[in-house]
Amino acid sequence: MVNPARDFFIALANNKLLYRGAKRWGSHFGADQFIGGVDINSMMRSVKELNDLGISATVDHLGEFVDKKSDSTKAKNEILQVIERIHEEKADCHLSVKLTQLGSDIDEAFCIQNMREILDLAASYNIFVNIDMEDYLHYDQTLDILDVLRNEYDNVGTVIQSYLYRSDADIDRYQNTRLRIVKGAYKESADVAYQNKEQIDREFIELAKKRLRGDAFTSIATHDHHIIAEIRKFVAEENIDRNKFEFQMLYGFRNDLQESLANAGYLFCTYIPFGDDWYGYFMRRLAERPQNLNLIVKDKLYDEDNQIKKQPLMIAGAAAAFVSALFLLLRRKK
Ligand code: FDA
């Protein structure tokens, strides 16, 4: 199904020129609402706030398009520091990592070595590490690396995207591995992925149910209240142990629903991205739901009492300049 807004924001997410520029501009224009901190200290404060509400966290040190070994090594070292902090602060928190950040596009053996260092330290503190799934171009490589690591570690898992035709077979292939089920955030061709939203939603429910009938732990990652209601009904009818799964949502989205699920006695985990590489992550969130722009505009223009902030024109002007710059840069690249 053609969705111009989704295609537009995914094109922006993949634009390396804008990606590099955005890092320099800082997380203005609303991205900060969905980022759990710019550094480890601020991120850990977000984790602790959620833990106090009975919600666990999975933290993602933001970064993509890494093409220098030195950048991957820097990212790995920061992830190691995060693991130390989770342990020191006894936080209820695990890790989400992207293999392209850890060098999979540069040198696969180097990436696996980075993962081994991360998994060694995490395992020593009993911390789980999830490998996020990126676009289909990286799919087989991600599973190949996972296979290598699963032979050596128990504390590693990955993500299955319900928009891919092959996901049902991959659920069987990884029936003993901890998995997160998502719909899928990238633009994939009809050769490999369903294009129809209803079909993707149906597949999500079927994959989740299949996992819940099995033994391994499953994270059901969606903001979709229809799917959540369906899963809650299924779990109650089938008498499925609530310790076998958790619901997951992204930081800053549907906070009331996040808290109400935790209060209803379900395991709940919030995915917290942090750092200054916010651009690709942020654009994918706009691609999924352009209405997220409304939240941002509201946040930037109005204060907590719904009163217009003092410099709305300046903010609106900056936002307009931002969008114009995006268009100009994209046109120049074509
Ligand atoms: P979707 O965007 O399909 O919305 C369905 C319905 O839910 C909407 O029509 C609306 O009714 C409601 N809704 C959604 N958001 C709402 C909001 N903010 N407020 C009110 N109502 C709302 N993808 C990937 O490819 N690889 C990965 O590793 C991950 N990892 C990941 C982790 C976690 C914790 C999450 C939640 C998601 C991911 N994703 C991901 C992203 C995922 O693939 C998907 O793109 C998004 O979750 C969007 O799909 P949803 O199922 O959340 O709702």
XYZ file of C-alpha atoms and ligand atoms in Angstrom:
387
model
C 0.000 0.000 0.000
C 1.440 3.425 -0.992
C 1.950 5.729 1.965
C 3.669 8.958 0.862
C 4.218 10.315 4.385
C 5.845 7.049 5.489
C 8.014 6.909 2.353
C 9.034 10.551 2.824
C 10.228 10.125 6.409
C 11.960 6.812 5.638
C 13.802 8.563 2.776
C 14.843 11.232 5.276
C 15.936 8.552 7.764
C 18.228 7.027 5.120
C 19.775 10.315 4.008
C 23.379 10.241 5.227
C 23.980 13.941 4.571
C 21.101 14.955 6.822
C 22.091 12.272 9.306
C 25.530 13.827 9.750
C 24.171 17.369 9.820
C 21.552 16.522 12.429
C 24.198 15.258 14.818
C 25.772 18.711 14.777
C 22.469 20.592 15.207
C 21.609 18.787 18.443
C 18.345 17.144 19.424
C 16.098 20.151 18.889
C 12.851 20.189 16.926
C 11.187 17.761 19.309
C 13.449 14.730 19.095
C 14.369 15.198 22.767
C 10.818 14.216 23.727
C 11.491 10.677 22.521
C 15.131 10.358 23.606
C 15.776 9.234 27.170
C 18.930 11.302 27.627
C 21.899 12.741 25.783
C 24.454 10.906 27.920
C 24.719 7.976 30.340
C 23.854 10.068 33.425
C 20.641 11.514 32.003
C 19.681 8.152 30.482
C 20.155 6.407 33.850
C 17.836 8.979 35.463
C 15.143 8.022 32.920
C 15.714 4.327 33.661
C 15.380 4.903 37.410
C 12.178 6.942 36.993
C 10.626 4.068 35.041
C 11.909 1.449 37.487
C 10.189 3.405 40.285
C 6.916 2.890 38.385
C 7.504 -0.864 38.176
C 8.671 -0.670 34.542
C 11.941 -2.193 33.324
C 14.012 -0.691 30.508
C 16.066 -1.650 27.516
C 18.593 1.030 26.533
C 19.856 1.724 23.048
C 22.987 3.786 22.521
C 21.894 5.570 19.340
C 24.026 5.260 16.226
C 23.776 4.012 12.622
C 25.662 4.296 9.332
C 28.964 3.620 11.094
C 31.727 3.280 8.518
C 34.857 3.751 10.642
C 36.252 1.152 13.032
C 37.162 3.915 15.483
C 33.470 4.944 15.714
C 32.401 1.340 16.380
C 35.066 0.969 19.045
C 33.913 4.209 20.688
C 30.300 2.975 20.645
C 31.327 -0.402 22.092
C 33.262 1.296 24.907
C 30.256 3.446 25.758
C 28.014 0.369 25.787
C 30.471 -1.304 28.193
C 30.215 1.762 30.453
C 26.415 1.513 30.317
C 26.597 -2.128 31.440
C 28.828 -1.132 34.376
C 26.342 1.589 35.381
C 23.328 -0.741 35.146
C 25.156 -3.133 37.459
C 26.389 -0.445 39.899
C 22.951 1.116 40.208
C 21.164 -2.254 40.329
C 18.831 -0.964 37.622
C 16.139 -3.173 36.122
C 17.493 -2.748 32.637
C 18.987 -4.600 29.669
C 20.653 -3.565 26.416
C 19.506 -3.175 22.811
C 22.285 -2.909 20.214
C 22.530 -2.432 16.450
C 25.158 -4.482 14.640
C 25.808 -1.767 12.026
C 26.872 0.503 14.881
C 29.285 -2.183 16.055
C 30.924 -2.534 12.651
C 28.991 -5.224 10.724
C 29.215 -3.159 7.503
C 32.971 -2.730 7.927
C 34.238 -6.130 8.991
C 32.027 -8.947 10.296
C 34.741 -10.557 12.444
C 35.443 -7.180 14.073
C 31.729 -6.767 14.817
C 31.502 -10.246 16.359
C 34.513 -9.448 18.525
C 32.829 -6.240 19.720
C 29.706 -8.236 20.529
C 31.750 -10.803 22.447
C 33.202 -8.075 24.672
C 29.722 -6.696 25.319
C 28.189 -10.131 25.975
C 31.063 -11.227 28.245
C 30.620 -8.236 30.536
C 26.804 -8.361 30.381
C 26.794 -12.108 31.164
C 29.014 -11.546 34.208
C 26.229 -9.308 35.610
C 23.371 -11.436 34.293
C 22.257 -8.744 31.843
C 20.483 -9.619 28.586
C 21.543 -8.080 25.253
C 19.082 -7.800 22.389
C 20.231 -7.356 18.806
C 17.803 -4.953 17.114
C 16.753 -5.887 13.588
C 17.637 -3.334 10.933
C 16.645 -3.272 7.254
C 16.362 -6.403 5.092
C 19.756 -5.751 3.537
C 21.234 -6.679 6.927
C 18.783 -9.450 7.833
C 20.741 -12.592 6.943
C 23.961 -11.155 8.308
C 22.242 -10.299 11.608
C 20.953 -13.869 11.980
C 24.331 -15.332 10.961
C 26.060 -13.291 13.662
C 23.342 -14.231 16.151
C 23.938 -17.919 15.349
C 27.661 -17.560 16.088
C 26.960 -15.777 19.366
C 24.189 -18.127 20.510
C 26.703 -20.979 20.444
C 28.720 -19.107 23.042
C 26.185 -17.108 25.097
C 22.719 -17.511 26.633
C 22.122 -13.798 27.176
C 21.529 -12.799 23.561
C 18.415 -12.567 21.394
C 16.958 -10.608 18.505
C 13.878 -9.183 16.821
C 11.423 -10.673 14.326
C 9.469 -8.292 12.067
C 5.917 -9.348 11.196
C 6.029 -7.573 7.808
C 8.499 -10.163 6.423
C 7.085 -13.252 4.671
C 9.790 -15.416 6.183
C 9.125 -14.493 9.827
C 6.954 -17.501 10.599
C 9.835 -19.811 9.597
C 12.303 -17.714 11.608
C 10.065 -17.955 14.675
C 10.398 -21.754 14.369
C 14.133 -21.472 13.790
C 14.563 -19.417 16.993
C 11.979 -21.124 19.168
C 14.521 -21.502 22.002
C 15.848 -17.943 21.820
C 14.457 -14.859 23.521
C 12.798 -12.732 20.832
C 11.070 -9.381 20.425
C 8.154 -9.277 17.968
C 7.619 -5.990 16.074
C 5.813 -4.958 12.889
C 8.981 -3.613 11.204
C 10.162 -0.031 10.788
C 11.888 0.039 7.375
C 10.655 0.300 3.812
C 10.928 -3.165 2.260
C 9.907 -4.339 -1.190
C 6.926 -6.562 -1.953
C 9.444 -9.278 -2.852
C 10.149 -9.830 0.844
C 7.508 -8.027 2.885
C 3.745 -7.566 3.211
C 2.732 -4.048 2.198
C -0.758 -4.104 3.655
C -1.173 -2.860 7.232
C -4.047 -5.220 8.126
C -2.001 -8.191 6.931
C 1.049 -7.056 8.936
C -1.139 -6.679 12.042
C -2.638 -10.162 11.546
C 0.827 -11.675 11.107
C 1.997 -9.918 14.272
C -0.812 -11.489 16.303
C -0.194 -14.958 14.846
C 3.560 -14.779 15.474
C 3.041 -13.523 19.016
C 0.536 -16.302 19.789
C 2.870 -18.938 18.374
C 5.645 -17.663 20.632
C 3.392 -17.522 23.681
C 2.477 -21.206 23.202
C 6.203 -22.048 23.328
C 8.678 -21.823 26.178
C 11.152 -19.018 25.421
C 10.637 -15.460 26.679
C 8.936 -13.044 24.249
C 8.746 -9.242 24.128
C 5.591 -8.017 22.442
C 6.625 -4.599 21.152
C 3.788 -2.431 19.878
C 1.836 0.725 20.694
C -1.237 -0.776 19.052
C -3.991 -1.090 21.693
C -6.030 -3.450 19.453
C -3.168 -5.936 19.324
C -2.460 -5.534 23.034
C -6.137 -6.239 23.824
C -6.080 -9.342 21.607
C -2.947 -10.654 23.302
C -4.358 -9.994 26.775
C -7.479 -11.968 25.856
C -5.423 -14.840 24.433
C -3.150 -15.022 27.460
C -6.122 -15.115 29.834
C -7.989 -17.770 27.803
C -4.930 -19.992 27.401
C -3.831 -19.453 30.990
C -0.356 -18.397 29.889
C 2.150 -17.528 32.596
C 2.684 -13.747 32.671
C 6.385 -14.264 33.426
C 6.880 -15.721 29.942
C 6.389 -12.420 28.154
C 6.441 -8.666 28.476
C 4.922 -5.769 26.597
C 7.358 -3.206 25.226
C 6.899 0.359 23.966
C 9.235 3.166 22.993
C 10.197 5.913 25.423
C 7.872 8.930 25.280
C 4.981 7.134 23.538
C 1.640 6.302 25.180
C 2.995 6.796 28.696
C -0.436 6.310 30.278
C -0.895 2.957 28.541
C 2.630 1.911 29.572
C 1.853 2.611 33.239
C -1.599 1.051 33.135
C -0.237 -2.229 31.716
C 2.430 -2.327 34.431
C -0.228 -1.553 37.063
C -2.416 -4.344 35.667
C 0.353 -6.786 36.588
C 1.986 -7.384 33.193
C 5.754 -7.277 32.814
C 6.443 -4.041 30.981
C 9.659 -2.757 29.455
C 10.333 0.649 27.881
C 12.872 0.982 25.078
C 15.042 4.021 25.852
C 17.240 5.422 23.091
C 19.929 7.819 24.245
C 22.831 9.832 22.832
C 23.241 12.444 20.111
C 22.730 10.184 17.049
C 18.979 10.740 17.253
C 18.219 11.515 13.607
C 17.478 8.112 11.928
C 15.572 6.847 14.976
C 13.495 10.015 15.132
C 12.630 10.010 11.398
C 11.456 6.362 11.595
C 9.103 7.344 14.422
C 7.667 10.087 12.187
C 7.368 7.578 9.334
C 5.356 5.199 11.522
C 3.016 7.882 12.706
C 3.172 11.360 11.175
C 0.774 12.432 13.974
C 3.841 12.266 16.225
C 4.610 15.679 14.733
C 1.487 16.985 16.500
C 2.852 15.880 19.854
C 6.086 17.698 19.119
C 4.479 20.918 17.927
C 2.247 20.900 20.998
C 5.237 20.301 23.253
C 7.212 23.125 21.648
C 4.420 25.699 21.454
C 2.450 25.133 24.648
C 3.421 24.875 28.297
C 1.996 22.419 30.865
C -1.082 24.620 31.450
C -1.828 24.606 27.710
C -0.742 28.280 27.473
C 1.209 29.351 24.424
C 4.918 29.667 25.169
C 6.674 33.051 25.057
C 8.534 32.708 21.760
C 6.203 30.672 19.543
C 7.138 32.609 16.407
C 10.798 31.913 16.920
C 10.107 28.206 17.407
C 7.740 28.030 14.439
C 10.325 29.879 12.346
C 13.046 27.455 13.371
C 10.789 24.474 12.555
C 9.932 25.948 9.136
C 13.624 26.555 8.434
C 14.373 22.959 9.441
C 11.781 21.484 7.085
C 12.894 23.796 4.238
C 16.507 22.758 4.784
C 15.495 19.099 4.614
C 13.737 19.627 1.273
C 16.625 21.622 -0.183
C 19.229 19.100 0.862
C 17.181 16.189 -0.456
C 16.638 17.903 -3.821
C 20.327 18.701 -4.116
C 21.221 15.030 -3.487
C 18.950 13.724 -6.286
P 1.371 1.320 14.538
O 2.277 2.476 14.197
O 1.138 0.261 13.540
O -0.001 1.905 15.040
C -1.147 1.070 15.195
C -2.228 1.830 15.921
O -1.849 2.015 17.288
C -2.476 3.252 15.397
O -3.347 3.251 14.305
C -3.045 3.944 16.619
O -4.406 3.599 16.771
C -2.264 3.300 17.754
N -1.070 4.089 18.113
C 0.198 3.859 17.717
N 1.043 4.763 18.253
C 0.274 5.579 18.997
C 0.547 6.728 19.800
N 1.781 7.198 19.953
N -0.496 7.330 20.437
C -1.747 6.864 20.288
N -2.075 5.779 19.536
C -1.069 5.167 18.907
N 11.343 -2.130 14.327
C 12.334 -2.790 13.642
O 12.268 -2.900 12.419
N 13.386 -3.321 14.351
C 13.478 -3.255 15.707
O 14.448 -3.748 16.281
C 12.446 -2.571 16.409
N 12.461 -2.461 17.776
C 11.370 -1.931 18.435
C 11.303 -1.937 19.827
C 10.169 -1.473 20.480
C 10.103 -1.519 21.966
C 9.049 -0.983 19.730
C 7.785 -0.520 20.403
C 9.128 -0.947 18.363
C 10.281 -1.380 17.703
N 10.355 -1.335 16.314
C 11.385 -2.002 15.673
C 9.397 -0.512 15.532
C 8.225 -1.337 15.015
O 8.669 -2.175 13.983
C 7.104 -0.447 14.481
O 7.597 0.283 13.381
C 6.537 0.533 15.491
O 6.395 -0.041 16.751
C 5.159 1.048 15.029
O 4.225 0.029 15.021
P 3.168 -0.175 16.235
O 2.872 -1.610 16.280
O 3.760 0.374 17.487
O 1.900 0.674 15.907
